[in-house]
mmCIF file of C-alpha atoms and ligand atoms in Angstrom:
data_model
loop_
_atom_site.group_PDB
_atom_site.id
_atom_site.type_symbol
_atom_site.label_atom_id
_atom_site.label_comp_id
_atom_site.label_asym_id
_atom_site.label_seq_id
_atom_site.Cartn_x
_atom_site.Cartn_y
_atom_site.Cartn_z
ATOM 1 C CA UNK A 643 121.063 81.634 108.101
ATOM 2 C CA UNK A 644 123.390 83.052 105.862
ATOM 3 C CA UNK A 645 126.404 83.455 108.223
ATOM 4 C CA UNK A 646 128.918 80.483 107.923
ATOM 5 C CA UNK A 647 129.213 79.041 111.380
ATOM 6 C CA UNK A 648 133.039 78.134 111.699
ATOM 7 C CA UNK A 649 134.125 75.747 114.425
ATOM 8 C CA UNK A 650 137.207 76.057 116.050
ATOM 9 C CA UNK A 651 138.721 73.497 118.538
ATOM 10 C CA UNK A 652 140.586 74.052 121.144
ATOM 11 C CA UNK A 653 144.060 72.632 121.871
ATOM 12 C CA UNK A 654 144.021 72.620 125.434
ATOM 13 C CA UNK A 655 141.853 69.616 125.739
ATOM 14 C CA UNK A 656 144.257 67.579 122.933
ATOM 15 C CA UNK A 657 147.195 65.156 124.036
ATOM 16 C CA UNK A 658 150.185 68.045 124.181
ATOM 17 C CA UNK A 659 152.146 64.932 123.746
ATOM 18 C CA UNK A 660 150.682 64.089 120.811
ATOM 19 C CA UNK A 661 149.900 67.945 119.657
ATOM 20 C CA UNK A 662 150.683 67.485 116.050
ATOM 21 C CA UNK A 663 149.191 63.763 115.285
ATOM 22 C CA UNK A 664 146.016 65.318 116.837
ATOM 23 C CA UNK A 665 145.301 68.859 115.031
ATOM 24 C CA UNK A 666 146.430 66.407 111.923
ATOM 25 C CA UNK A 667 143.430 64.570 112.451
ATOM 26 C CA UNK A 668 140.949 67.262 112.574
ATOM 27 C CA UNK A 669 142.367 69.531 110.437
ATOM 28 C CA UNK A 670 140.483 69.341 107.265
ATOM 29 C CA UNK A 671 137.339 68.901 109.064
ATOM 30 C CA UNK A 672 137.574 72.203 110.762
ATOM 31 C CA UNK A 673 137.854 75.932 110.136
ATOM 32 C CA UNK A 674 140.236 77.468 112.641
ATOM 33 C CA UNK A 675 142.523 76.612 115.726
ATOM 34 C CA UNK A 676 141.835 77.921 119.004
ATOM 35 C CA UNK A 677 144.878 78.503 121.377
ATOM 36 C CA UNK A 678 144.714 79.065 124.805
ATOM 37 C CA UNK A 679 147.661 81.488 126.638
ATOM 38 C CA UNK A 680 147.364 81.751 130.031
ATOM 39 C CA UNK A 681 150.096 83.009 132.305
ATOM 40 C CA UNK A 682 149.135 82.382 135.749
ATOM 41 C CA UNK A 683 148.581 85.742 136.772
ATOM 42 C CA UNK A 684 145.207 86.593 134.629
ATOM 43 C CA UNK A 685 144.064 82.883 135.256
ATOM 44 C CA UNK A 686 145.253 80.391 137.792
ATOM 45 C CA UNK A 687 146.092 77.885 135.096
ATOM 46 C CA UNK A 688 149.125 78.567 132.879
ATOM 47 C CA UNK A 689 149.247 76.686 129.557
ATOM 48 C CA UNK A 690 151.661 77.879 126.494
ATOM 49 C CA UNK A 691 153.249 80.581 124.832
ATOM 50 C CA UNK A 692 155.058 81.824 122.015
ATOM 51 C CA UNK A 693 157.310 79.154 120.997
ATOM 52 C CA UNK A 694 154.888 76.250 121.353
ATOM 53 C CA UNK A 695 152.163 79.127 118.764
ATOM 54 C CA UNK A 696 155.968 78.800 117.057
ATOM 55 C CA UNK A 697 155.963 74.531 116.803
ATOM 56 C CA UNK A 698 152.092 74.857 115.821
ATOM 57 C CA UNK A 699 152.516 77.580 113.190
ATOM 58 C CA UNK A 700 155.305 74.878 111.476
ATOM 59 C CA UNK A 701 153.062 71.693 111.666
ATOM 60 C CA UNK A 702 149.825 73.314 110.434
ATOM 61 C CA UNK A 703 147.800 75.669 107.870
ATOM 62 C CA UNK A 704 144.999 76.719 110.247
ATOM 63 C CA UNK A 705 144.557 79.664 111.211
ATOM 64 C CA UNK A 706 145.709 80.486 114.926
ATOM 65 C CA UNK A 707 143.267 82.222 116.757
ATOM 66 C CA UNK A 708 145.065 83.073 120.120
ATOM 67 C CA UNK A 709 143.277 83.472 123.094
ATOM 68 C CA UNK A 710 145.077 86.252 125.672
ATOM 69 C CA UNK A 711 144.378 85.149 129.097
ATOM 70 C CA UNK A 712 147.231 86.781 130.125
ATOM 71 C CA UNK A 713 147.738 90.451 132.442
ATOM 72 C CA UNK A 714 149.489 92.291 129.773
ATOM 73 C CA UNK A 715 148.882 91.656 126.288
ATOM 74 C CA UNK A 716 150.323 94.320 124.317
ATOM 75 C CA UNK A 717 153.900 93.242 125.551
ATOM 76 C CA UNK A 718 153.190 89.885 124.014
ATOM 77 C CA UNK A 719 151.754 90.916 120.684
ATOM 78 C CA UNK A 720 154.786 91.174 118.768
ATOM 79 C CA UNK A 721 156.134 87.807 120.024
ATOM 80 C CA UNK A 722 153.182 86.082 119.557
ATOM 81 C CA UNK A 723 152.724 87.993 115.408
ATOM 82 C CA UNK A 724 156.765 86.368 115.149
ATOM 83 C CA UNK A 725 155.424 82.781 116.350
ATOM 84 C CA UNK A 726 153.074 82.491 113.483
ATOM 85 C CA UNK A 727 149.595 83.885 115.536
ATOM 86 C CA UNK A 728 147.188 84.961 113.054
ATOM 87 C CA UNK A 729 145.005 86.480 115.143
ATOM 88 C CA UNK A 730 144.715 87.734 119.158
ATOM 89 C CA UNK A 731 141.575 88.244 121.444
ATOM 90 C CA UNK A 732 142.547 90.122 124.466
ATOM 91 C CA UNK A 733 140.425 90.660 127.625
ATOM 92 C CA UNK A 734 138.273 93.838 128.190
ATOM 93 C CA UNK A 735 138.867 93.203 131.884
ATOM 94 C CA UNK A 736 142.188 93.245 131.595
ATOM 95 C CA UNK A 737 142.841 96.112 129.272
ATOM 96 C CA UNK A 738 139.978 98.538 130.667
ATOM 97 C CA UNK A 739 141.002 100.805 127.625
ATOM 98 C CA UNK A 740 142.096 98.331 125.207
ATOM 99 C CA UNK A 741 142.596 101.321 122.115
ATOM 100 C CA UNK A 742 146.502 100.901 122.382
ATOM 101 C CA UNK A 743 146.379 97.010 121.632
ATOM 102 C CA UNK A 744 143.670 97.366 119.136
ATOM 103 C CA UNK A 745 146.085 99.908 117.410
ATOM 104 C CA UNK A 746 149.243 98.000 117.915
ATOM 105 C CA UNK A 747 147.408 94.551 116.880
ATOM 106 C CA UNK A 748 146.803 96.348 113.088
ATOM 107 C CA UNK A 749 150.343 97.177 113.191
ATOM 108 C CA UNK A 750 151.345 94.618 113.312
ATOM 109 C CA UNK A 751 148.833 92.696 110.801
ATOM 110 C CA UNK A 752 147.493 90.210 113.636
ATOM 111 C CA UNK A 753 143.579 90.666 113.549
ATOM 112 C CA UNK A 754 142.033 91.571 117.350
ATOM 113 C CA UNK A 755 138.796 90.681 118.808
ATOM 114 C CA UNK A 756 137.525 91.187 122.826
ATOM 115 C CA UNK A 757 136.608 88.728 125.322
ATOM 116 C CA UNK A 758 134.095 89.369 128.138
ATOM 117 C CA UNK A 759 134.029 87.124 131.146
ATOM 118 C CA UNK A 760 130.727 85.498 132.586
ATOM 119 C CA UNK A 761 130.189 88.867 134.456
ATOM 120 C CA UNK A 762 130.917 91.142 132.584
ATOM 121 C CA UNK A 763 128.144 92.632 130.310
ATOM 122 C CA UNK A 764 128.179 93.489 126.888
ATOM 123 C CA UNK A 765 128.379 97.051 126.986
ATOM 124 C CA UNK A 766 132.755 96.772 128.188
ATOM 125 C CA UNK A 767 133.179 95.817 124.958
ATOM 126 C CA UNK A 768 130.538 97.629 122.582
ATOM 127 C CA UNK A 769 132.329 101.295 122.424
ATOM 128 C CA UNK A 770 135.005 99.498 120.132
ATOM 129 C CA UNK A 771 132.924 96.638 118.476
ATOM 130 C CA UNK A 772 133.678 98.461 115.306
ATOM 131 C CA UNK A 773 137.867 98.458 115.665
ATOM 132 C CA UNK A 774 137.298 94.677 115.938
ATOM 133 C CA UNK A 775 136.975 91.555 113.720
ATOM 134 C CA UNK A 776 135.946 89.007 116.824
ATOM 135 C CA UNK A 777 133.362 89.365 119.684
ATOM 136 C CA UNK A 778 134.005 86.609 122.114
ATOM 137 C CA UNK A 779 131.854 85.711 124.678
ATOM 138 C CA UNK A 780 132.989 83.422 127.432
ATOM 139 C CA UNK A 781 130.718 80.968 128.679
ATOM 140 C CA UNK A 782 133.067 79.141 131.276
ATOM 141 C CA UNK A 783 135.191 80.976 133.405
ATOM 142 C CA UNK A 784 137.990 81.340 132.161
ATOM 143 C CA UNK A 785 141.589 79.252 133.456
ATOM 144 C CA UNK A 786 139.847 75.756 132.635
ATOM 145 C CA UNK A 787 138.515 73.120 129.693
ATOM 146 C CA UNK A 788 135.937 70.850 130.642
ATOM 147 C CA UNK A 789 133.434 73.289 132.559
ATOM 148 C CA UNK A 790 129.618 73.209 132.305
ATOM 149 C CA UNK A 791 128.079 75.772 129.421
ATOM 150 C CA UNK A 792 126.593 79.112 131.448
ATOM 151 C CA UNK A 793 123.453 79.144 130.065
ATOM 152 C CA UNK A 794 123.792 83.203 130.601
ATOM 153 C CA UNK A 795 126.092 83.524 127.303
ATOM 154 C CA UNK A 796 122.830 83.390 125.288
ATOM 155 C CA UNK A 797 121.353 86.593 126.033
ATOM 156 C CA UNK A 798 124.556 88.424 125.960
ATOM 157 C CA UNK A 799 125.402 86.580 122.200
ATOM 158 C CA UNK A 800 121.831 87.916 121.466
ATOM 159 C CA UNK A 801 122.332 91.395 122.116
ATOM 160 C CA UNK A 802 125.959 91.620 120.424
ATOM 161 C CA UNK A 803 124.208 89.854 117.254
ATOM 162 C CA UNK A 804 121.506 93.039 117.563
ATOM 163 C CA UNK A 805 124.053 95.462 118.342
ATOM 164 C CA UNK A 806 126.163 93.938 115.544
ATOM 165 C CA UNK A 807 124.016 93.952 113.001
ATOM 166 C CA UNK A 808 121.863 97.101 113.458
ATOM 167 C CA UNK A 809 125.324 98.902 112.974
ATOM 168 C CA UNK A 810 126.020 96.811 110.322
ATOM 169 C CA UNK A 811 129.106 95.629 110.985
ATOM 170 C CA UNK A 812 131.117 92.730 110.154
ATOM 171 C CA UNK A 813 132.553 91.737 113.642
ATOM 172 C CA UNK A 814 131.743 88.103 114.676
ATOM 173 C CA UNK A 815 130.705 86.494 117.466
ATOM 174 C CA UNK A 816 132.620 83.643 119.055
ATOM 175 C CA UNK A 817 131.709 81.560 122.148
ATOM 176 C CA UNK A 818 133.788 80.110 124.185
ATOM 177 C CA UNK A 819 133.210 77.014 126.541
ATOM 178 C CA UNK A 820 131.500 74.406 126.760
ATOM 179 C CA UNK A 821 130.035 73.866 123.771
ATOM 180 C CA UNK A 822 128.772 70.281 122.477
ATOM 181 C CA UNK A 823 126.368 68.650 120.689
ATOM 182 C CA UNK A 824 123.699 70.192 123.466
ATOM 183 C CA UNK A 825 124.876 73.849 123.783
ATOM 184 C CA UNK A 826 126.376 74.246 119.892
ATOM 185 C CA UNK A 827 122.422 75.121 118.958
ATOM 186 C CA UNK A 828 121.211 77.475 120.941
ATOM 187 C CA UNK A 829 124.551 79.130 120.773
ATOM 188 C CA UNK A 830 123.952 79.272 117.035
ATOM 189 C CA UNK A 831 120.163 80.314 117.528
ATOM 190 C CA UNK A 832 121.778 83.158 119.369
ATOM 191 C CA UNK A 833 123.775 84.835 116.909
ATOM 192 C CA UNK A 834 127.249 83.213 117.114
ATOM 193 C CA UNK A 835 129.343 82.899 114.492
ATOM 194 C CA UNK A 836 132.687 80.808 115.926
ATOM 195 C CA UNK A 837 132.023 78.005 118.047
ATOM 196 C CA UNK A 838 135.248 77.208 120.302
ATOM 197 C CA UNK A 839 135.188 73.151 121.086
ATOM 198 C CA UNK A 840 137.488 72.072 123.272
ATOM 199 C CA UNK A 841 136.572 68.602 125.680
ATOM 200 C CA UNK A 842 133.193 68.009 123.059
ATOM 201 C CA UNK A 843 135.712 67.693 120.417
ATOM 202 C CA UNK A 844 139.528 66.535 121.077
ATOM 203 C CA UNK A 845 138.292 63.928 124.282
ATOM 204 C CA UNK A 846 135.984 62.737 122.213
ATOM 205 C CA UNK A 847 135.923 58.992 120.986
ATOM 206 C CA UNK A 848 136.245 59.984 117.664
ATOM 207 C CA UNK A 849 137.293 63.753 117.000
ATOM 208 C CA UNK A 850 136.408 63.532 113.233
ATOM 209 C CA UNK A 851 133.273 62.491 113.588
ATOM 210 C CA UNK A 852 132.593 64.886 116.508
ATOM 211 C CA UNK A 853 133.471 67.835 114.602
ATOM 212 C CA UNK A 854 130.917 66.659 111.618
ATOM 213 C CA UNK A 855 128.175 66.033 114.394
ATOM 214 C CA UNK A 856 128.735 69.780 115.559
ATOM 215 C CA UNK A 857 128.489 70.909 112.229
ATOM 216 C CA UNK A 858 125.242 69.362 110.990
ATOM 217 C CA UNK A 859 123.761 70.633 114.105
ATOM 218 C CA UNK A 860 125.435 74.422 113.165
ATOM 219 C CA UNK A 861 124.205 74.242 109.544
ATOM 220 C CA UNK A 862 120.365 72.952 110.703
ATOM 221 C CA UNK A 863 118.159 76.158 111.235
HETATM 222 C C1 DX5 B 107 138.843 78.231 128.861
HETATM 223 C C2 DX5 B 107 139.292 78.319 127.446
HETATM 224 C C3 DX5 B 107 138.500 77.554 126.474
HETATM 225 C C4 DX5 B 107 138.524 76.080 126.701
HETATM 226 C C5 DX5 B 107 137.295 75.494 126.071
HETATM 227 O O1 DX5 B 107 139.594 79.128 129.594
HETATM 228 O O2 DX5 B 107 139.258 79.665 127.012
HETATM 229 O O3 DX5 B 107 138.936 77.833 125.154
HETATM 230 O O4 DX5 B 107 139.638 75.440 126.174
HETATM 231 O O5 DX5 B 107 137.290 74.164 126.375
HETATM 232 P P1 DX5 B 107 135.947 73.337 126.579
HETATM 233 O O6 DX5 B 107 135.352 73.175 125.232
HETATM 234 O O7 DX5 B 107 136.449 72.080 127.169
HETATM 235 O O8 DX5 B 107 135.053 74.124 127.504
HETATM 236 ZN ZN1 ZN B 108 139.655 80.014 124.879
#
């Protein structure tokens, strides 16, 4: 497979106490930093904002790939471009015509990719696949770490990998949830591109060597 898979943990299953020591860790082992925002409206569960993407942004080079759970993302984006976010995935479900933050996101320099939810099928999202560097498809439910993989990502991964390619574009796929040394493969076999790790990676034992275990099984194939 000639598409790098990149694996990007996810800070809401780390020690918040601890934030910095932890990402320290895994750092060089890994190619991205996912960060959850949820604002208790969207999702039950809130988690951080801006100034905490702000504390991040001065303790590490990773990139910052932000995760919108939130109602309203466009009134966050410039906020969250001044905290140091490199880029923002927004919700199809909660920006039915999500043009105006596409278009505001390249204003401002952040890169923008779209998240469907479990139920929602691929076609929300494929009208703009082109305006778009990311394709992320949820398989929790959104609000929580720690859920069970839904096995019905894989056919929806599938399709955006033919849809993807057969317009030959260079959008990637991310999934998000779940994913461990079990669901990392068939993810990959699917057509994914970004693998988000949260639970399999920062609750592990030993989140160095987890990281390297997901990898080898990313890279086999
Ligand atoms: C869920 C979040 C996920 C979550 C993944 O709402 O979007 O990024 O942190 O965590 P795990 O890997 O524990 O499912
Ligand atoms: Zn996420």
């Amino acid at each position: 497979m000639d598409r790098p898979a990149r694996i990007a943990p996810s800070i809401l299953a780390a020690d918040f106490g601890r934030l910095a020591d932890e990402i320290d860790r895994i750092a060089p082992s890994v190619d991205l930093l996912h960060v959850d925002v949820m604002d208790g409206h969207f999702v039950p569960n809130i988690s951080l904002g801006p100034p905490v993407i702000s504390s991040l942004d001065r303790c590490t080079d990773l990139y910052l790939d932000c995760h919108l759970m939130i109602t309203d993302p466009l009134a966050y984006l410039e906020p969250l471009k001044a905290a140091g976010a490199d880029g923002v995935t927004v919700h199809i479900e909660a920006v039915p015509d999500p043009m105006p933050v596409i278009g505001e996101a390249h204003v401002l320099g952040l890169d923008v990719g779209l998240v469907i939810n479990p139920p929602t099928p691929v076609s929300a999202i494929e009208p703009y696949l082109g305006e778009v560097t990311l394709a992320v498809v949820m398989s929790v439910h959104p609000g929580y770490g720690g859920q069970e993989f839904l096995e019905e990502a894989l056919p929806k991964i599938e399709v955006l990998r033919e849809i993807i390619d057969s317009r030959a574009l260079s959008t990637d796929i991310e999934v998000d949830g779940g994913i461990d040394l079990r669901t990392a493969g068939p993810a990959r076999d699917a057509g994914a591109d970004v693998f988000v790790a949260g639970t399999s990676v920062f609750r592990a034992h030993d989140p160095v060597l987890a990281v390297e275990e997901l990898r080898t099984i990313l890279n086999q194939g």
